[in-house]
Coordinates of C-alpha atoms in Angstrom, one line a residue:
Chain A
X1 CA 0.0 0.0 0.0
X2 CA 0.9 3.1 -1.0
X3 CA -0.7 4.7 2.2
X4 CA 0.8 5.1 5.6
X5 CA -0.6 5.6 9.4
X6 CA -0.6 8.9 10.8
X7 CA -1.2 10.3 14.2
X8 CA -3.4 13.1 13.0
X9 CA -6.6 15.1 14.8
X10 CA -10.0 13.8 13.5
X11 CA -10.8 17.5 12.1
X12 CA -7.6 17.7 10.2
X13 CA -7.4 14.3 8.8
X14 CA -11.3 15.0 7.4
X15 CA -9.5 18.5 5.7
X16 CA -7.3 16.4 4.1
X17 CA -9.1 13.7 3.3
X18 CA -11.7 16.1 2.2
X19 CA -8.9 18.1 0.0
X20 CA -8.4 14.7 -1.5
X21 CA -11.6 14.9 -3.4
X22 CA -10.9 18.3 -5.1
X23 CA -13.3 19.8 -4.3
X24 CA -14.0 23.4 -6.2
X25 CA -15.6 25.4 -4.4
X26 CA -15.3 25.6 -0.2
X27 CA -17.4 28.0 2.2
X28 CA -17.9 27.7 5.5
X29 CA -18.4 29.7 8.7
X30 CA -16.5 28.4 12.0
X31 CA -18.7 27.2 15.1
X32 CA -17.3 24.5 17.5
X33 CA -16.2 21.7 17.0
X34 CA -16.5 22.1 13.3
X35 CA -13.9 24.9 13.4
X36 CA -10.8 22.5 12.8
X37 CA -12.1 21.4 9.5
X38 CA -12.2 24.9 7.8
X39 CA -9.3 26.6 9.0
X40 CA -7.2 23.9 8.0
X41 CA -9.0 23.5 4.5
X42 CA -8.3 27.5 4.4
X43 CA -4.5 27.0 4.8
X44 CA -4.3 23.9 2.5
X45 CA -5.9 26.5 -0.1
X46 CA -3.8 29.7 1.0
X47 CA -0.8 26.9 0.8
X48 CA -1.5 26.4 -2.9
X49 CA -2.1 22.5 -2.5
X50 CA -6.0 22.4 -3.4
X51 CA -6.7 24.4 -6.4
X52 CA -10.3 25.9 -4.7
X53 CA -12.0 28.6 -4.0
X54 CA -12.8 29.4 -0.3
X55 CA -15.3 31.7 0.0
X56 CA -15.2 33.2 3.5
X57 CA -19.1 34.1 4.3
X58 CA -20.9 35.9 7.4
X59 CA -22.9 33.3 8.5
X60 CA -23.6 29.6 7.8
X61 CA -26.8 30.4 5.8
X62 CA -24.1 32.3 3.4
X63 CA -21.4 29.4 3.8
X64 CA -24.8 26.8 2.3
X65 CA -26.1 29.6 0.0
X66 CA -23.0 29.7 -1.9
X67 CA -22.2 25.9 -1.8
X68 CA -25.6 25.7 -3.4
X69 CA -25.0 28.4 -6.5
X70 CA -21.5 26.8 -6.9
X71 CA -23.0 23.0 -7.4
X72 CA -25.8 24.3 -9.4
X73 CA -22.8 25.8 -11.9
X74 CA -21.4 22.0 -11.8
X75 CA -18.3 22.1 -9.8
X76 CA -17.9 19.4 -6.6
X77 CA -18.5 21.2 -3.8
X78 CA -17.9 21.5 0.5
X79 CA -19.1 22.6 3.2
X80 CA -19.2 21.9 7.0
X81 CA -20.9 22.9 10.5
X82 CA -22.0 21.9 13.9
X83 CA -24.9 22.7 15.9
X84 CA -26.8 26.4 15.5
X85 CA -24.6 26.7 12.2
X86 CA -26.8 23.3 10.9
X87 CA -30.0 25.2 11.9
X88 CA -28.8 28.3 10.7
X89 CA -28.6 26.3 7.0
X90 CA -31.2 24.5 7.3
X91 CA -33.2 26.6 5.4
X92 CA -31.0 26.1 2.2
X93 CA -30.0 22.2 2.8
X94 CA -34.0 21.4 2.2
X95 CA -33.4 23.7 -1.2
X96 CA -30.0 22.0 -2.1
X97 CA -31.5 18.4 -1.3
X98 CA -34.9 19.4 -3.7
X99 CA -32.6 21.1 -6.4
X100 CA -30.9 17.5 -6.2
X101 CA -27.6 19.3 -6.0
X102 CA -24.9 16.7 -5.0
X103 CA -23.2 18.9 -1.9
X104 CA -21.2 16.9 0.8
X105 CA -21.2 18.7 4.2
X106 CA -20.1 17.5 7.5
X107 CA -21.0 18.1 10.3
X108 CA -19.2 17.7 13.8
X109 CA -22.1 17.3 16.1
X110 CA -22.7 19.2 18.8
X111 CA -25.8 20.4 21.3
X112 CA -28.1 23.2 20.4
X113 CA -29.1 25.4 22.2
X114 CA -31.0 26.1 25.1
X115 CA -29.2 25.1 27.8
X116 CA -26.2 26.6 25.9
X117 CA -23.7 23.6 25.2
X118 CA -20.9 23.0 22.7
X119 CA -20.4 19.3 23.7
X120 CA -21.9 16.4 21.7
X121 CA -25.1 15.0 21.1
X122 CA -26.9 14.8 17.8
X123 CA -29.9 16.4 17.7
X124 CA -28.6 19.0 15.4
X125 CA -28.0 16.4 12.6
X126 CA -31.8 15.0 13.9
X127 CA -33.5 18.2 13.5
X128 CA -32.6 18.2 9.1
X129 CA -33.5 14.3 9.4
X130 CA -36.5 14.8 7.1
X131 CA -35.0 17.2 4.3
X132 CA -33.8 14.8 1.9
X133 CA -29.8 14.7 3.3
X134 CA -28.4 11.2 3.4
X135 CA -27.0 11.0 6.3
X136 CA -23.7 8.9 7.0
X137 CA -22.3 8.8 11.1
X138 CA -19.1 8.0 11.5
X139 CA -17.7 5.9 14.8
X140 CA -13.9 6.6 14.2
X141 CA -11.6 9.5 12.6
X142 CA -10.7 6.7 9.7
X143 CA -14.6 6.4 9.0
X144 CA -15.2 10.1 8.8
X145 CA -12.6 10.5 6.7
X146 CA -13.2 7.4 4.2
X147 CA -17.0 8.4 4.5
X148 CA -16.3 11.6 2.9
X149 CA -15.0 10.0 -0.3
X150 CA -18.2 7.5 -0.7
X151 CA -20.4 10.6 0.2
X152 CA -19.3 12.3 -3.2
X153 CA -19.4 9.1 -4.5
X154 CA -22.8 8.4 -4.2
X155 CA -23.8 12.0 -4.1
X156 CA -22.9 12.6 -7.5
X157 CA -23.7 9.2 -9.0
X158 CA -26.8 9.9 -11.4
X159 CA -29.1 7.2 -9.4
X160 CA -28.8 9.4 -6.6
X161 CA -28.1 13.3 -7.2
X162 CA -28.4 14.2 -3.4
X163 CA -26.6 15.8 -0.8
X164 CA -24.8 13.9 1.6
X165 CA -24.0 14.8 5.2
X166 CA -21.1 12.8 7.0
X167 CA -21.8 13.1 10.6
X168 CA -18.6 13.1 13.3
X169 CA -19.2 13.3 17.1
X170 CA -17.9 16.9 18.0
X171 CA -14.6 16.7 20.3
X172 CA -15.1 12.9 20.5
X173 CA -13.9 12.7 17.5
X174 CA -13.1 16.1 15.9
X175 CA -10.4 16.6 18.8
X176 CA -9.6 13.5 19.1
X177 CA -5.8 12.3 17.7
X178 CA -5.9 8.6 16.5
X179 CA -3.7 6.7 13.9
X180 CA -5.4 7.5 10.1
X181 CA -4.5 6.9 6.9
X182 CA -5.2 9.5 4.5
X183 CA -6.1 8.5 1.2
X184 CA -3.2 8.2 -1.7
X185 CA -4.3 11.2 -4.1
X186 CA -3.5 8.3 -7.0
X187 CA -6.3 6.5 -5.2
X188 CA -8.4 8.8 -4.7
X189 CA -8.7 10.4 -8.4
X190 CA -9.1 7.1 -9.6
X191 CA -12.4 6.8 -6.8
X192 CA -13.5 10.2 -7.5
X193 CA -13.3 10.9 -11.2
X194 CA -14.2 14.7 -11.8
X195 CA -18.1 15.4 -11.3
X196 CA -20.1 16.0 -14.4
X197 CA -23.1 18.0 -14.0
X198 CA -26.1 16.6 -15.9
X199 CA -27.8 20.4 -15.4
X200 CA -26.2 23.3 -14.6
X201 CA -26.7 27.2 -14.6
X202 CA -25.2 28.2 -17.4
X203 CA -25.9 32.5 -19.0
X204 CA -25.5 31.3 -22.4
X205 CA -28.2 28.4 -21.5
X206 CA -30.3 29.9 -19.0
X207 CA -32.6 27.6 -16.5
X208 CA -34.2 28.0 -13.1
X209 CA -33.7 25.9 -10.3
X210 CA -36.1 24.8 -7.8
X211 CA -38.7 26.2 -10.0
X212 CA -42.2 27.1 -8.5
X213 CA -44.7 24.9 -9.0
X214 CA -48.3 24.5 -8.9
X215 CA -49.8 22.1 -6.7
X216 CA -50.5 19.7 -9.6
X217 CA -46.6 19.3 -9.7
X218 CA -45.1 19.8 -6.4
X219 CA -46.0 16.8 -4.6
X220 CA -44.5 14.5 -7.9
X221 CA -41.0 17.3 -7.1
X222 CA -40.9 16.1 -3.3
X223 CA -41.8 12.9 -3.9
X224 CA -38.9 12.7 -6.4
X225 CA -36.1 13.8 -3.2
X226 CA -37.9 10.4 -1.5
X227 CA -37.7 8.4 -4.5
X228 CA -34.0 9.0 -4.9
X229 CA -33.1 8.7 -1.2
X230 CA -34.6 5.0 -1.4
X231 CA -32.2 4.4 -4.4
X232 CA -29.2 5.3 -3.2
X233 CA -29.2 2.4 -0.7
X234 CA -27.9 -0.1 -3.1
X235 CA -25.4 2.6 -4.2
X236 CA -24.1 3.3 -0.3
X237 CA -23.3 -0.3 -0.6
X238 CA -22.0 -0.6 -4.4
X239 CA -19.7 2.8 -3.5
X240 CA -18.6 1.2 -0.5
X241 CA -17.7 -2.3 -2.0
X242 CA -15.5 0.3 -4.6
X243 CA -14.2 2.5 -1.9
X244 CA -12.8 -1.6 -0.5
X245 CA -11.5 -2.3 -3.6
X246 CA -9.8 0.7 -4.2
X247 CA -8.4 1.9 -1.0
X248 CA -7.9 -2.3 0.2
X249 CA -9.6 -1.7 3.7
X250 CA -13.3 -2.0 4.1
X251 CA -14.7 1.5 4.7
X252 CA -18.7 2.9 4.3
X253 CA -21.6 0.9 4.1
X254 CA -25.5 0.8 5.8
X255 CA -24.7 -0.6 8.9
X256 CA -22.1 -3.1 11.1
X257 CA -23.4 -5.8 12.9
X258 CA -21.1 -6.5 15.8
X259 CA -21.4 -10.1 17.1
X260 CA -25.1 -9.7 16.7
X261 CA -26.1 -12.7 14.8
X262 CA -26.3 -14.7 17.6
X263 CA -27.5 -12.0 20.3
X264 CA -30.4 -12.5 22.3
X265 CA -30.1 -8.5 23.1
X266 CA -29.3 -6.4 20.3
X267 CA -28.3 -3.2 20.7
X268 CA -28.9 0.1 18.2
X269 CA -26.7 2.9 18.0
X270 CA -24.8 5.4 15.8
X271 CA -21.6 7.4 16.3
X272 CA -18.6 6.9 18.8
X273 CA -20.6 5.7 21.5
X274 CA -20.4 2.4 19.4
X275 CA -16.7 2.1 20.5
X276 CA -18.2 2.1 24.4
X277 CA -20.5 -0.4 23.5
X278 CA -18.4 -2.6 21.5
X279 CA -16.0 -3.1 24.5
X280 CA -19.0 -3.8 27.2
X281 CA -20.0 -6.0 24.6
X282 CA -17.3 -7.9 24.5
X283 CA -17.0 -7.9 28.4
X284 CA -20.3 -9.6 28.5
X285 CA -20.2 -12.0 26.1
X286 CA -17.1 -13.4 27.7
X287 CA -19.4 -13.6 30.8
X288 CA -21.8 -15.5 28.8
X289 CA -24.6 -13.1 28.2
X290 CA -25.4 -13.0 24.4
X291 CA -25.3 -9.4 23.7
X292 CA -24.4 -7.7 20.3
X293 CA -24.8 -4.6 18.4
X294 CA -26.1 -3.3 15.5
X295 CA -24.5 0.2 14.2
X296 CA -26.6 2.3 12.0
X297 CA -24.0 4.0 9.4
X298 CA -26.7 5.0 7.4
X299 CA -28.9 6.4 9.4
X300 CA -31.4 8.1 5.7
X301 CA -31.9 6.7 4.1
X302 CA -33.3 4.3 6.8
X303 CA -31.9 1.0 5.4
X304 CA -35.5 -0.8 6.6
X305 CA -34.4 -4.1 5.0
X306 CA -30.9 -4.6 6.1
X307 CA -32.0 -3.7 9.5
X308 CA -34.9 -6.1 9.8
X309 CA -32.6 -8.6 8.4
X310 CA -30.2 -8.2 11.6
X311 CA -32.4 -8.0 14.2
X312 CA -34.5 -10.7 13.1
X313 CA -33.2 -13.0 15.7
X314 CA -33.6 -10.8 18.6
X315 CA -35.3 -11.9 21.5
X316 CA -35.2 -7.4 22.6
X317 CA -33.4 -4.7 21.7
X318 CA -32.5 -1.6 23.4
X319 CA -32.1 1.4 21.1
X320 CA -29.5 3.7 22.8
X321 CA -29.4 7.6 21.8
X322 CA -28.1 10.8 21.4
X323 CA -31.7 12.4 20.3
X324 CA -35.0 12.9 21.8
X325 CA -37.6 14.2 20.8
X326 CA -39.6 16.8 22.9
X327 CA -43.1 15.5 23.7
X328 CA -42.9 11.8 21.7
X329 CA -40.1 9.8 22.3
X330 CA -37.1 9.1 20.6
X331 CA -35.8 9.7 16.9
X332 CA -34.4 6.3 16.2
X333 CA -36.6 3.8 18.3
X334 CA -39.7 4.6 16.7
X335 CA -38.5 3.9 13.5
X336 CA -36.9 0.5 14.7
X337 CA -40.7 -0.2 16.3
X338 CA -42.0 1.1 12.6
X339 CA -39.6 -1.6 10.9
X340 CA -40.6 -4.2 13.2
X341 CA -44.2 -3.4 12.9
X342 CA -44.3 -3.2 9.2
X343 CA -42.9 -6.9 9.3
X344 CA -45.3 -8.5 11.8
X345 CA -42.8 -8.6 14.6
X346 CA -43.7 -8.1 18.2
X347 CA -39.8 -7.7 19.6
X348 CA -39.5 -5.8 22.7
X349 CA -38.4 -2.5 21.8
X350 CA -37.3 -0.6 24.8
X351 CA -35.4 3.6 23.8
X352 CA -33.0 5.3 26.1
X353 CA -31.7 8.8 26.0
X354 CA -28.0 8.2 27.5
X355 CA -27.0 11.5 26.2
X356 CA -27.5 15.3 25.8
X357 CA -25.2 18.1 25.6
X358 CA -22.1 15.7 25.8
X359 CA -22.9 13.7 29.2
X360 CA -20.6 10.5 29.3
X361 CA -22.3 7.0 29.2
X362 CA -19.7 4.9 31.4
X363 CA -19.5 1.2 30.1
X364 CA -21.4 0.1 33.4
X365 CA -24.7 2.4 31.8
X366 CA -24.6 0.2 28.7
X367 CA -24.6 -3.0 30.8
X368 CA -27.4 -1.5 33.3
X369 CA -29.1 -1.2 29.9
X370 CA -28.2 -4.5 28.9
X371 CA -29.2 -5.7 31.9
X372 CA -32.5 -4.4 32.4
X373 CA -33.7 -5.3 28.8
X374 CA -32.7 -8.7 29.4
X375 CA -34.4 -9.5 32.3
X376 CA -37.6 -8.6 30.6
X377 CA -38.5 -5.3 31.9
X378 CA -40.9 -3.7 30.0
X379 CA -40.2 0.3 28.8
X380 CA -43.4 1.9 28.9
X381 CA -41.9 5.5 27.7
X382 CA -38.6 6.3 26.3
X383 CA -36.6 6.6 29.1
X384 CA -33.6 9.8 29.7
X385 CA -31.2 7.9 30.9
X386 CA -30.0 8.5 34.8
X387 CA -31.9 11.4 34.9
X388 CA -30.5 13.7 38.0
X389 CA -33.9 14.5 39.2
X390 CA -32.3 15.6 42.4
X391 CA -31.0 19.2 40.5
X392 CA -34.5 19.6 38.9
X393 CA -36.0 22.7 40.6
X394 CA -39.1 22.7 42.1
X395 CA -42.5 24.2 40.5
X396 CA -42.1 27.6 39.2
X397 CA -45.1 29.6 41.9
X398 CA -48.9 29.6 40.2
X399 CA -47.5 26.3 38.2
Chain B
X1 CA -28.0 22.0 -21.4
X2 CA -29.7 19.7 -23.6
X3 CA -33.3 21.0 -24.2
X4 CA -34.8 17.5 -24.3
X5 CA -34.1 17.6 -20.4
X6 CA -36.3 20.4 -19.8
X7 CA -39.6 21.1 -20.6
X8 CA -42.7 23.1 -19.0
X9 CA -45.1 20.2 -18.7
X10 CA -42.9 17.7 -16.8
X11 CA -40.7 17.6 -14.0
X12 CA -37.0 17.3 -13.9
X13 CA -34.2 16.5 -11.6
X14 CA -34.3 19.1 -9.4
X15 CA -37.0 20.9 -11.0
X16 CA -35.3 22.6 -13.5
X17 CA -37.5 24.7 -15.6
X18 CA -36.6 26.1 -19.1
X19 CA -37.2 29.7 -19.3
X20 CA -40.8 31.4 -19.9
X21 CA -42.0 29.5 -17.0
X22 CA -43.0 32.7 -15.5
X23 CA -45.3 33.6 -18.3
X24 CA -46.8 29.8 -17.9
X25 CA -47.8 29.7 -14.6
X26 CA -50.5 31.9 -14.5
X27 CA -51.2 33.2 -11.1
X28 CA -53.8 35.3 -11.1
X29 CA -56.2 32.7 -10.0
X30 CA -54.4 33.3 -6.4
X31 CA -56.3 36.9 -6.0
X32 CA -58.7 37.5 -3.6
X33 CA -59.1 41.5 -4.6
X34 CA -59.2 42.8 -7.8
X35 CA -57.9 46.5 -8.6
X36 CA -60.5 48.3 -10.2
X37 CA -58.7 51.2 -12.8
X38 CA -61.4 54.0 -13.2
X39 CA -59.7 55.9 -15.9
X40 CA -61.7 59.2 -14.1
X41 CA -58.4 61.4 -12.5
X42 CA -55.5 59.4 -13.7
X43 CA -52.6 61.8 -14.2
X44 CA -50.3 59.7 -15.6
X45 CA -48.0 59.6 -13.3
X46 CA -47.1 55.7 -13.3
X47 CA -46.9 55.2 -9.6
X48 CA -49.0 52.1 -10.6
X49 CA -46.8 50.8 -13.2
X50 CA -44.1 51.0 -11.2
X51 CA -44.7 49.7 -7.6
X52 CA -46.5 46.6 -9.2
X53 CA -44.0 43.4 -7.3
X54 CA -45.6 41.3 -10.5
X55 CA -45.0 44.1 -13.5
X56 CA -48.4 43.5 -14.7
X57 CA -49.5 47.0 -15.0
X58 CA -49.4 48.6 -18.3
X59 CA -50.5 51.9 -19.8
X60 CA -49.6 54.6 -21.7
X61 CA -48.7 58.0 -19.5
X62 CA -49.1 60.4 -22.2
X63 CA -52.8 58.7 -22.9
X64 CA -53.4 58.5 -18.9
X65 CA -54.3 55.6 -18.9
X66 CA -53.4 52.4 -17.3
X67 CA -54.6 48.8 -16.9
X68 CA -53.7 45.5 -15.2
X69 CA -53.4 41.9 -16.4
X70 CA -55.7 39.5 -14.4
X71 CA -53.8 36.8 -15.7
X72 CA -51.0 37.4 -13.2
X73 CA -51.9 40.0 -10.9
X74 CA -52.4 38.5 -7.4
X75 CA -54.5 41.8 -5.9
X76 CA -51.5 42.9 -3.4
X77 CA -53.3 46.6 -3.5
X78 CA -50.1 48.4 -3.9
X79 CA -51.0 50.3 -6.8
X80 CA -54.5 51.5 -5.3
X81 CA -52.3 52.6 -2.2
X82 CA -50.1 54.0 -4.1
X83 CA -52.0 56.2 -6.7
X84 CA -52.0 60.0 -5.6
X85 CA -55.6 60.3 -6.9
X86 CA -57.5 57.6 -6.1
X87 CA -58.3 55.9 -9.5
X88 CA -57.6 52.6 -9.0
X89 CA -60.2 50.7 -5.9
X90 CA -59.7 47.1 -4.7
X91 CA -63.0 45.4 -4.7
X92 CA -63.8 41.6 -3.6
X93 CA -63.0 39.0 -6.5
X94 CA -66.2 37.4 -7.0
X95 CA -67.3 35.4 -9.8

């Protein structure tokens, strides 16, 4: 292999890895954690090593306004974000997803606000589930980098046309230095062959997109962002299967099942706190308990079928998250209850908040979870996990 | 950009639209007033002309007289706010 091991931060290997991919055109406004990844794409431009612009905006709805003009005149484009920065965009990702515009963004995942926190969790990334995004979440620095490469991948192949978000846990892994291998520039030109726009803006051609349409069209317009999220789950995997072949390390994909086939407990997740529960997992298996887990790498589209297929055995599973949401339940659990429903099973499904704002899970939380789910207890809400009841104050007067 | 991609009547990827869509998508039928131009103490000023957000006013200043297209215009009122003399009243859009 032409590739070697480096001790690098997670937010600089993605710059590199991202520089890799040539992209064109780069804007992007710093926010924590994200900040890493632009300033150091910013010096690898000023340094003459990526021939790109960087367009240096005054907000993140700027940063994702120009990323969408520049893909729309047919040149690969990035951006990335954390946090108020993604909801700040948010606006113009539903825009870039329905103008089927093949932008790759990342985003380092972090809080929002209020309470104010800059530590991880990743309702952010949650809150833009719905827009059309496919969304990729990596568990280590080498995954957020490699996922960056399948992102534009299977953004810009011609099934798909859709913009592709490659989450990574904000200072869990952003800040975090681990051994990487950046990808060969041989390598990766051969993976990433310059993107050919099928439309583009063009003045000697002129166009509109995201035209307006009436309501005899629009519905057949949205349902066309759906209809090309559900196809590009055969190309996450065909891009991946590439991105092995390749590179010559396996890289990308829907999901990993992690000693799982043979689990009585399954456990769901996505993100770093995988690594946490791969290592209590192990720990219990050795004392006999047959636990496994599934990790959702895709996490939209929801790969329904690939799921089912690994859970299938599953006497109950615990779905363990970084999201909630405010007045249902979970994010992820009720979509694991709506795969399992849609096939006719009845598997215990119990959901557990472990996480907001960057709270650490120790590995004796993921057995307590393990535990309890095993012994049969039955959930009857999505639970916050160790909730400190004790600093909750008391009701405000005339509550 | 090949023209066979693009058309008016169907959709594309990302709902490109070839240009002149404006002029097809008629959107008058969204009014709920209609500006009534009563050609009595027009000045010819153009106020009306030119505040319209849809350009669908047109007239002739010399001739004082002015007029809208109900094929596009979505009743906003600006250019009975607008006009110094009062010649031009919104009225309910009945049929």
């Amino acid at each position: 292999m032409a590739e070697k091991q480096e001790i690098l931060e997670g937010a600089m290997a993605v710059a590199h890895a991202v520089a890799r991919c040539r992209p064109e055109v780069i804007a992007a406004y710093p926010i924590t954690p994200q900040t890493h990844i632009s300033e150091e794409l910013s010096q690898i431009v000023a340094d003459g090593e990526l021939d790109a612009e960087f367009v240096k905006v005054e907000s993140e709805f700027g940063a994702a306004s120009v990323i969408l003009g520049a893909s729309a005149t047919g040149v690969r484009t990035y951006t990335a974000t954390s946090s108020q920065g993604l909801l700040l965009m948010s606006e113009v990702l539903w825009n870039i997803a329905g103008m089927r515009l093949p932008v790759v963004l990342a985003c380092a995942n972090r809080s929002i606000s209020a309470p104010l926190s800059i530590w991880c969790d990743h309702q952010d990334a949650e809150a833009i589930r719905d827009c059309g995004i496919i969304q990729f979440y990596a568990e280590d620095n080498q995954e957020a980098c490699d996922q960056h490469l399948i992102a534009y991948k299977v953004a810009e192949d011609r099934r798909v046309l859709l913009p592709v978000m490659v989450n990574l846990d904000g200072f869990l892994l952003t800040h975090v230095f681990e051994p990487t291998i950046l990808p060969d520039q041989q390598l990766a030109d051969r993976y990433l062959p310059p993107y050919e726009a099928v439309l583009k803006l063009d003045p000697a051609n002129p166009a509109t997109f995201g035209a307006f349409t009436e309501p005899d069209k629009c519905m057949e317009g949205r349902w066309m962002v759906h209809d090309a999220c559900m196809r590009s789950l055969p190309v996450i995997e065909e891009a991946s299967a590439e991105f092995e072949k390749v590179f010559g390390r396996p890289s990308g994909g829907l999901l990993e099942e992690y000693k799982s086939r043979d689990a009585e407990t399954i456990l769901i997740a996505k993100g770093s706190l995988c690594g946490t529960i791969k290592d209590v997992v192990d720990e219990m298996r050795e004392e006999g308990t047959k636990v496994g887990l599934l990790r959702i790498k895709t996490y939209r589209p929801w790969p329904t079928e690939a799921v089912l297929k690994a859970v299938s055995g599953a006497k109950q599973i615990a779905v363990i998250e970084r999201g909630a949401s405010f007045g249902a339940g979970g994010v992820m659990t009720p979509e694991v209850k709506e795969t399992l429903y849609d096939a006719g099973m009845q598997t215990p499904v119990s959901g557990f908040c472990v996480q907001l704002g960057g709270r650490e899970v120790p590995p004796d939380g993921i057995r307590e979870i393990v535990d309890r789910v095993a012994s049969g207890e039955k959930q009857t809400a999505y639970e916050y996990f160790r909730l400190k009841t004790e600093i909750l104050p008391e009701l405000v007067p005339g509550a | 950009m090949s023209d066979k991609l693009l058309s008016l009547d169907k959709l594309s990827i990302g709902c490109v639209a070839p240009p002149g869509g404006s002029v097809a998508n008629k959107t008058g039928a969204w009014r709920s007033m209609r500006p009534v131009y009563k050609h009595e103490n027009c000045i010819g000023c153009r106020a009306c002309e030119l505040v319209c957000p849809e350009g669908c006013v047109f007239g002739n200043a010399k001739e004082k007289h002015f007029d809208f297209d109900p094929d596009y215009c979505k009743g906003c009122g600006m250019c009975a706010a607008e006009c110094p003399v009062d010649d031009i009243e919104m009225v309910m859009e009945e049929k």
